[in-house]
PDB file of C-alpha atoms in Angstrom:
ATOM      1  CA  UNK A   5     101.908 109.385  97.018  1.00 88.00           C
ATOM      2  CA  UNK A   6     105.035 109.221  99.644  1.00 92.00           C
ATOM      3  CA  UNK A   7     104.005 107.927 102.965  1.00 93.00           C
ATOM      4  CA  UNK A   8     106.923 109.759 105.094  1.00 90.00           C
ATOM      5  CA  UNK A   9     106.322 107.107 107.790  1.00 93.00           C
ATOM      6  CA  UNK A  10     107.229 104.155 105.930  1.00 95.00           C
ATOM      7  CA  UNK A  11     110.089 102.115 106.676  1.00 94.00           C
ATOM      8  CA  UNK A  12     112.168  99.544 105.113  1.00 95.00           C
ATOM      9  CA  UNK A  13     111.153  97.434 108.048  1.00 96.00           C
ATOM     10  CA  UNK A  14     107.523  97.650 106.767  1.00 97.00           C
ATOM     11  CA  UNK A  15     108.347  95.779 104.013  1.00 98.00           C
ATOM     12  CA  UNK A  16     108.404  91.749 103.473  1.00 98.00           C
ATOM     13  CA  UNK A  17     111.881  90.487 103.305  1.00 97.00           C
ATOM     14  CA  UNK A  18     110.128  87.039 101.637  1.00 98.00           C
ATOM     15  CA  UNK A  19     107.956  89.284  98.598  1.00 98.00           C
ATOM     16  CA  UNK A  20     111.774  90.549  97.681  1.00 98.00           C
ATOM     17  CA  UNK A  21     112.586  87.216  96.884  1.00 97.00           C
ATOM     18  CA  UNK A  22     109.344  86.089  95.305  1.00 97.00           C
ATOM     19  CA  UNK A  23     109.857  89.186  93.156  1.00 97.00           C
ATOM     20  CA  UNK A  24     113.509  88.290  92.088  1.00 97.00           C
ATOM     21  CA  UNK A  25     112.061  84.598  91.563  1.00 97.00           C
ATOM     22  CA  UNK A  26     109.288  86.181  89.321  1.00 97.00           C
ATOM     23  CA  UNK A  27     111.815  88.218  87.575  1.00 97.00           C
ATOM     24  CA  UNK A  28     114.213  85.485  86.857  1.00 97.00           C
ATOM     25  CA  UNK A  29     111.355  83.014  85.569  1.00 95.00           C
ATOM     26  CA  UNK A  30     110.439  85.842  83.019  1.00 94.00           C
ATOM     27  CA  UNK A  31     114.395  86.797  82.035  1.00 94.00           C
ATOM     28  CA  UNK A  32     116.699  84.551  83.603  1.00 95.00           C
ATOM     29  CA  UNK A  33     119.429  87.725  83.167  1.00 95.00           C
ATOM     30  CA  UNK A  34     117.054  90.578  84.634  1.00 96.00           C
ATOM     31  CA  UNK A  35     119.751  93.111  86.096  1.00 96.00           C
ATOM     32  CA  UNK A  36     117.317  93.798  88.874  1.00 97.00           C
ATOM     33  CA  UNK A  37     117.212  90.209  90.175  1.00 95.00           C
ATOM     34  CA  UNK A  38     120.331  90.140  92.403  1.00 95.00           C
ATOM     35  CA  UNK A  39     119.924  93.630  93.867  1.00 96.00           C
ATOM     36  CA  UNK A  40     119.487  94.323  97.601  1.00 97.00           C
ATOM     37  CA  UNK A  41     115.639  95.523  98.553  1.00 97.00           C
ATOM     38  CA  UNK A  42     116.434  99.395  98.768  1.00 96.00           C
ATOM     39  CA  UNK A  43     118.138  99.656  95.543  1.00 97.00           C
ATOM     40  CA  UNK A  44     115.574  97.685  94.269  1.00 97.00           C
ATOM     41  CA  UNK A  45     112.638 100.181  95.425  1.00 97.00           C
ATOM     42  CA  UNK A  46     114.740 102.938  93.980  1.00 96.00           C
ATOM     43  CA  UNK A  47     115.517 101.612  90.195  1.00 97.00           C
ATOM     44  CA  UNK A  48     111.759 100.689  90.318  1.00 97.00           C
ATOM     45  CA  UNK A  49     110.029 103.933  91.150  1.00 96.00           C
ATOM     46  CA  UNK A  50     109.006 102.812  94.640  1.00 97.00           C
ATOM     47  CA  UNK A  51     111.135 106.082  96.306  1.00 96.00           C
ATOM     48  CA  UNK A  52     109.976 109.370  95.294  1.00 93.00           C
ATOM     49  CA  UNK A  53     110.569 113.071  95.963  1.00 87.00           C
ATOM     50  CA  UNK A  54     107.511 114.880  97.274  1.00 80.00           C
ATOM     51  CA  UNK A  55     107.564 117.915  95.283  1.00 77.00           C
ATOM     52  CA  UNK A  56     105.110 119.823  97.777  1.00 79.00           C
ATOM     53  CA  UNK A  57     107.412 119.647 100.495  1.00 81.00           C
ATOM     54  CA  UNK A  58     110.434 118.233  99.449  1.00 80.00           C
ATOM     55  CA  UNK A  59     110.333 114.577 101.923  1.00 84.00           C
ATOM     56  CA  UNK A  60     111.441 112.153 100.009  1.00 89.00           C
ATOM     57  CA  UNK A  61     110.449 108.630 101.062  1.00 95.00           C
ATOM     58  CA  UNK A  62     108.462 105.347 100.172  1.00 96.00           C
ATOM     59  CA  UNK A  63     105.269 105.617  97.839  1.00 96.00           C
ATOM     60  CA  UNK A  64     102.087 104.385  98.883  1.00 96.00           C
ATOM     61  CA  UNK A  65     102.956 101.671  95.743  1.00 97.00           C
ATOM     62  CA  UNK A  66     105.855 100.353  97.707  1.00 98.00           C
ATOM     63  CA  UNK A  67     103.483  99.663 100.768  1.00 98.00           C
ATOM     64  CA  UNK A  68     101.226  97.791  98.195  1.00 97.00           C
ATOM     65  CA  UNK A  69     103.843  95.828  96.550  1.00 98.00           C
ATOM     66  CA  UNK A  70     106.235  94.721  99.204  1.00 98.00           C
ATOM     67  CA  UNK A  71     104.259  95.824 102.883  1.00 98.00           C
ATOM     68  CA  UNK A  72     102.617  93.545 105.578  1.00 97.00           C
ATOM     69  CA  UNK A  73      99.006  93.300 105.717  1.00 98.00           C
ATOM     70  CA  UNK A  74      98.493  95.926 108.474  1.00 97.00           C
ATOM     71  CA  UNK A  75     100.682  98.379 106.783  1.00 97.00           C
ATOM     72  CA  UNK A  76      98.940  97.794 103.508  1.00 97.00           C
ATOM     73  CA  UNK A  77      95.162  98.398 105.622  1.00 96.00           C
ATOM     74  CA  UNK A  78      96.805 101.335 107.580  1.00 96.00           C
ATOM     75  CA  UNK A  79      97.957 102.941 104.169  1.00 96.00           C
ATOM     76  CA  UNK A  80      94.657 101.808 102.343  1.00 95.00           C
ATOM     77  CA  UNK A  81      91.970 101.006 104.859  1.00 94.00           C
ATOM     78  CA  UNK A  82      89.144 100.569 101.671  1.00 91.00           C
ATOM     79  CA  UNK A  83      91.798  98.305  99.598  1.00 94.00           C
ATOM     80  CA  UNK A  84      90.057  94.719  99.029  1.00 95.00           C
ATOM     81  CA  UNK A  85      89.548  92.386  95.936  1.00 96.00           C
ATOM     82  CA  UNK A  86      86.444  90.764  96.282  1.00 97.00           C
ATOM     83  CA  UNK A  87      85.880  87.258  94.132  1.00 97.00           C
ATOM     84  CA  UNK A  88      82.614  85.751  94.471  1.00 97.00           C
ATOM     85  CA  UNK A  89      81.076  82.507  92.531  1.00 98.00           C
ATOM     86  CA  UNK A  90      77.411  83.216  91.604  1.00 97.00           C
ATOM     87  CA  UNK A  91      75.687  79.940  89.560  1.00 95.00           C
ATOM     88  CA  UNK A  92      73.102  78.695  92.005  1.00 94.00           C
ATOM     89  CA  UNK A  93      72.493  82.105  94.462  1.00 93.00           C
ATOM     90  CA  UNK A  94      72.507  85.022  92.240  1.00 91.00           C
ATOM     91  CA  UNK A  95      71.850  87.313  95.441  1.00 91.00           C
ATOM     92  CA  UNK A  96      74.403  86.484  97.459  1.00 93.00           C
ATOM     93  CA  UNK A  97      76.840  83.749  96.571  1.00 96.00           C
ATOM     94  CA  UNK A  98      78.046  80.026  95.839  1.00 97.00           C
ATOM     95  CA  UNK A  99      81.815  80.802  97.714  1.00 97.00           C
ATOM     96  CA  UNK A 100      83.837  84.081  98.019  1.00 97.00           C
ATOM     97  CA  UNK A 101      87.379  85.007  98.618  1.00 98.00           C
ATOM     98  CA  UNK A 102      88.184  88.430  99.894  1.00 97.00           C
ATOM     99  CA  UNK A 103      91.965  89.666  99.393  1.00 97.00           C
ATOM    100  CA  UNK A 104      93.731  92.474 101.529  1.00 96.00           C
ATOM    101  CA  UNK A 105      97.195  91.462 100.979  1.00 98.00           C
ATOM    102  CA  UNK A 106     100.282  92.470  98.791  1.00 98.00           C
ATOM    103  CA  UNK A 107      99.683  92.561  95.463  1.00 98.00           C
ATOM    104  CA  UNK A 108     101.823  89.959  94.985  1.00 98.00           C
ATOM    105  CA  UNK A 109      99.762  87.410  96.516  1.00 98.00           C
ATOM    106  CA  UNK A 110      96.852  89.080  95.637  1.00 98.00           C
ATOM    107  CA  UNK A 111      97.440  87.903  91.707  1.00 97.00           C
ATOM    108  CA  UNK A 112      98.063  84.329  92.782  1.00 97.00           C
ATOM    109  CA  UNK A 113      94.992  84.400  95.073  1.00 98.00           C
ATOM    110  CA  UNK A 114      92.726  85.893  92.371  1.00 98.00           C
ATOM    111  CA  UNK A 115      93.554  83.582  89.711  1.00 97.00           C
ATOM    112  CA  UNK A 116      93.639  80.748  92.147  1.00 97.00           C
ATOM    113  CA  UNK A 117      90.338  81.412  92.558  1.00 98.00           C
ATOM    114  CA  UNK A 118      89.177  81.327  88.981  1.00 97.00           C
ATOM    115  CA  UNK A 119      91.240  78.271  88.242  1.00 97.00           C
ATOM    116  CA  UNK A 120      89.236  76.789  91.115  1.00 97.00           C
ATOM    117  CA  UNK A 121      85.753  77.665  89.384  1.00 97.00           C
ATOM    118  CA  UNK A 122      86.234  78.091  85.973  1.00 96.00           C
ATOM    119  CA  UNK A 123      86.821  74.908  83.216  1.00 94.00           C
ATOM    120  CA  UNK A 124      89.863  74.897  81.297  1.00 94.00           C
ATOM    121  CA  UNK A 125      88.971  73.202  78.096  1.00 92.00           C
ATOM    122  CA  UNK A 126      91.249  71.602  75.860  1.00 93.00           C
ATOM    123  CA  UNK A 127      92.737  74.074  72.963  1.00 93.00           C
ATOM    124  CA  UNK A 128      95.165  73.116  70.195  1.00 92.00           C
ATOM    125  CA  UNK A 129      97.232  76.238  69.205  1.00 91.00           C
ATOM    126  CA  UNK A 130      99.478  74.913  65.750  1.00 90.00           C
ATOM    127  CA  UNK A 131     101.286  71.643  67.258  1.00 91.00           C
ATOM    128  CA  UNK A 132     100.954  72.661  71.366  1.00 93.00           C
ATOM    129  CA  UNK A 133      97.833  72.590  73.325  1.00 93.00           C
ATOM    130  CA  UNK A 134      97.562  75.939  75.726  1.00 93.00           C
ATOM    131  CA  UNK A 135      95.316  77.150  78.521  1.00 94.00           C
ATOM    132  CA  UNK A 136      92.721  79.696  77.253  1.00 93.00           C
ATOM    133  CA  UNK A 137      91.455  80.416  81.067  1.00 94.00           C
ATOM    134  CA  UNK A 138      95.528  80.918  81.899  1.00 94.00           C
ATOM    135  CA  UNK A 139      96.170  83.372  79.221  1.00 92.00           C
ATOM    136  CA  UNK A 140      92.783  85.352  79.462  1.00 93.00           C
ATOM    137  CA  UNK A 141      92.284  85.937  83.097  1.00 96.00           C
ATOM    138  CA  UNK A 142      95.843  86.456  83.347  1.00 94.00           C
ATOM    139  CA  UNK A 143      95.601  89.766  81.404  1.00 92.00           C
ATOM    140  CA  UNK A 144      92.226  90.489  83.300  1.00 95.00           C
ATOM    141  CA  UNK A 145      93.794  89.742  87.105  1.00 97.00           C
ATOM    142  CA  UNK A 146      96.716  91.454  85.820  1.00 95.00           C
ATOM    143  CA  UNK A 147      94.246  94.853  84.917  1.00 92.00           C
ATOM    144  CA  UNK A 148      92.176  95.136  87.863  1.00 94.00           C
ATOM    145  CA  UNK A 149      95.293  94.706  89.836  1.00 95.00           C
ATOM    146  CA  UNK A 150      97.650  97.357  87.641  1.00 92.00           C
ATOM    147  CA  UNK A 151      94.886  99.679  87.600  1.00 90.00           C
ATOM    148  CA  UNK A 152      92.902  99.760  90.694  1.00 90.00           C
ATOM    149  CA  UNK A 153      92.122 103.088  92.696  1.00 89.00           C
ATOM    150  CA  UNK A 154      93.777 102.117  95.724  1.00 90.00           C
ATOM    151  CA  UNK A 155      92.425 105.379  98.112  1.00 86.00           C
ATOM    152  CA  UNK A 156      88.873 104.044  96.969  1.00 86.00           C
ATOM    153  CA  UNK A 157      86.955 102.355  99.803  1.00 88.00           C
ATOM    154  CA  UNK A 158      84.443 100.760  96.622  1.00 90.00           C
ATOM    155  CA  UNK A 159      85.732  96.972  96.447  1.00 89.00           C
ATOM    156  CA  UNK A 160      87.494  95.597  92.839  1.00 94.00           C
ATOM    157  CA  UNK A 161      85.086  92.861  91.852  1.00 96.00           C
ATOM    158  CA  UNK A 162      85.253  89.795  90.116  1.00 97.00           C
ATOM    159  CA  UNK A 163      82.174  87.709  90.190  1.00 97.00           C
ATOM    160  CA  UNK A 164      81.581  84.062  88.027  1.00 97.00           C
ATOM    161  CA  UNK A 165      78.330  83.173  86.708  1.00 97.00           C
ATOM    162  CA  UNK A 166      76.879  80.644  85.072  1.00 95.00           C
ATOM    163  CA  UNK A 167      76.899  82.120  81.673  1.00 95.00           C
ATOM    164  CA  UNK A 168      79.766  85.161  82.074  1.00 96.00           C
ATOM    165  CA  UNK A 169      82.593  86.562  84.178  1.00 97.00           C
ATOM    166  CA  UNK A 170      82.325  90.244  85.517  1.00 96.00           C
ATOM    167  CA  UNK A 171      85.243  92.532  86.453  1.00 96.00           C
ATOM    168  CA  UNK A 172      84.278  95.863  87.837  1.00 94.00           C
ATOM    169  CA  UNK A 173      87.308  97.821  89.194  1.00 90.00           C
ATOM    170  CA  UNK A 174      86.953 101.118  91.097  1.00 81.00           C
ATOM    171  CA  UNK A 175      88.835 104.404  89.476  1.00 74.00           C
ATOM    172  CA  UNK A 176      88.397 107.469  87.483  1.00 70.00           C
ATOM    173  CA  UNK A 177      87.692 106.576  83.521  1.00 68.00           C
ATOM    174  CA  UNK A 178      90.515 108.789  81.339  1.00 66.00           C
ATOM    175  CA  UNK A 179      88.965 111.579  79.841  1.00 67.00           C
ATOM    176  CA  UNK A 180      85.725 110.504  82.269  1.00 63.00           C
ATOM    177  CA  UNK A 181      84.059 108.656  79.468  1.00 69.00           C
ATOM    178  CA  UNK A 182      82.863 104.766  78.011  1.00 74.00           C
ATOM    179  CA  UNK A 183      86.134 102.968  76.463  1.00 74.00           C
ATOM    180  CA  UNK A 184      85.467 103.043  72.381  1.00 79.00           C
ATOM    181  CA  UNK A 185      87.723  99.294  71.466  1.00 81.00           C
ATOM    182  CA  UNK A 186      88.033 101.300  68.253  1.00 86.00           C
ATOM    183  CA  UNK A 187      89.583 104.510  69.075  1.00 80.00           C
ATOM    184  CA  UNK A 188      91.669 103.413  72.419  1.00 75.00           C
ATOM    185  CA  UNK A 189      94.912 104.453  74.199  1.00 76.00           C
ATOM    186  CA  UNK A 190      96.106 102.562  76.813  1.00 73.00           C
ATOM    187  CA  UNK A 191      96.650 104.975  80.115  1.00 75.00           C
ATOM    188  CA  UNK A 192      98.084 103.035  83.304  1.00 76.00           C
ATOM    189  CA  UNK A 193      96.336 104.396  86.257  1.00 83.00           C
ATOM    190  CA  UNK A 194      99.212 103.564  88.711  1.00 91.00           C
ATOM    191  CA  UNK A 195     102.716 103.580  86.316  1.00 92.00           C
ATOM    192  CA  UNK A 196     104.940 102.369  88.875  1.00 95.00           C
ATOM    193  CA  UNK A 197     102.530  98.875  89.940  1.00 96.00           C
ATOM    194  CA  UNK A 198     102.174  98.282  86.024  1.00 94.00           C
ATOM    195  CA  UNK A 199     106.302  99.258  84.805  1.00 95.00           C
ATOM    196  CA  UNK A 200     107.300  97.112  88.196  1.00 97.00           C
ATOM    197  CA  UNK A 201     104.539  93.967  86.999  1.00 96.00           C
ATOM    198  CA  UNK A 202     106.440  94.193  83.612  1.00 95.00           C
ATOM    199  CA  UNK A 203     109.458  93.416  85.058  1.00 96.00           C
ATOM    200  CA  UNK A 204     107.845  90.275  86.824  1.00 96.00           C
ATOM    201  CA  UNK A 205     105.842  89.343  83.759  1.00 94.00           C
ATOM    202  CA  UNK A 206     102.602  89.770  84.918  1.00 92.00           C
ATOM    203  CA  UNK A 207     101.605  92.900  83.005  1.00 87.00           C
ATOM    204  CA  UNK A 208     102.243  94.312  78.885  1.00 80.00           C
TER     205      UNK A 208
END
């Protein structure tokens, strides 16, 4: 969706740089690393030609990505992340983090949050011990985040318990139906979030 109204100076200058940092760490020759913040919205997708009455402009993924917090609540007013820790009070909650920002920050914050409450056991993988709570909740923080429903007011949910860890993450099923693991095709909600996350290695 173009938002006609937004401007460059909407935008973070620091969440450029975090991005190029990103991109760097995950190919230290990305060819989008050294450009300048409006070619970079363009070569990613963020500028787009309303076809309904021709303004062209910045999407509301650009204000989501890059913007200040009261750009990103003007554009999105329902947009929040809600993490909550549930072992001892299953009716309300242990502690909670609530995230309006970029969705930059919004990653970190998430998945500081689960390293905060969530063991990290040690795991042998051939010679090399990994992180198991890294490398799965980084593919689930990266989901809810690539394919949230940003124009729904319903919050994206992640909630610990003692025994399990729910995600629930408002949007419109594909086809409207349950996900069969055994007949699936992946179908990115927002394209230009998940083919810009690629590029800063958050997202396959």
């Amino acid at each position: 969706r173009v938002l006609p109204h937004l401007d460059i100076t909407d935008l973070r200058p620091d969440l450029f740089e975090r991005a190029r940092q990103l991109m760097r760490g995950h190919y230290p020759q990305h060819p989008w690393a050294d450009l300048s913040p409006s070619d970079l919205l363009n070569i990613a997708g963020f500028v787009r030609k309303d076809l309904f009455d021709g303004k062209v402009g910045y999407t509301l993924a650009a204000a989501m990505m890059f913007g200040t917090d009261e750009i990103i609540q003007s554009a999105a007013p329902g947009y929040k992340f809600d993490a909550l820790l549930r072992r001892r009070d299953t009716d309300r909650y242990d502690d909670r983090l609530t995230v309006r920002t970029n969705l930059i920050d919004s990653f970190d914050r998430l998945m500081g949050f689960l390293e905060k409450h969530l063991d990290d056991p040690f795991y042998l993988e051939g010679n090399t011990s990994v992180s198991l709570r890294a490398r799965i909740f980084r593919e689930l923080v990266a989901n809810i985040v690539a394919h949230r429903e940003y124009t729904s007011a319903a919050p994206a949910t992640i909630v610990i318990y003692k025994d399990r860890v729910e995600f629930k993450n408002p949007n419109v099923p594909h086809c409207r139906g349950p996900i069969d693991p055994a007949h699936f095709t992946p179908y990115p909600k927002n394209p230009t979030i998940c083919k810009f996350m690629i590029q800063l290695g958050r997202y396959e």
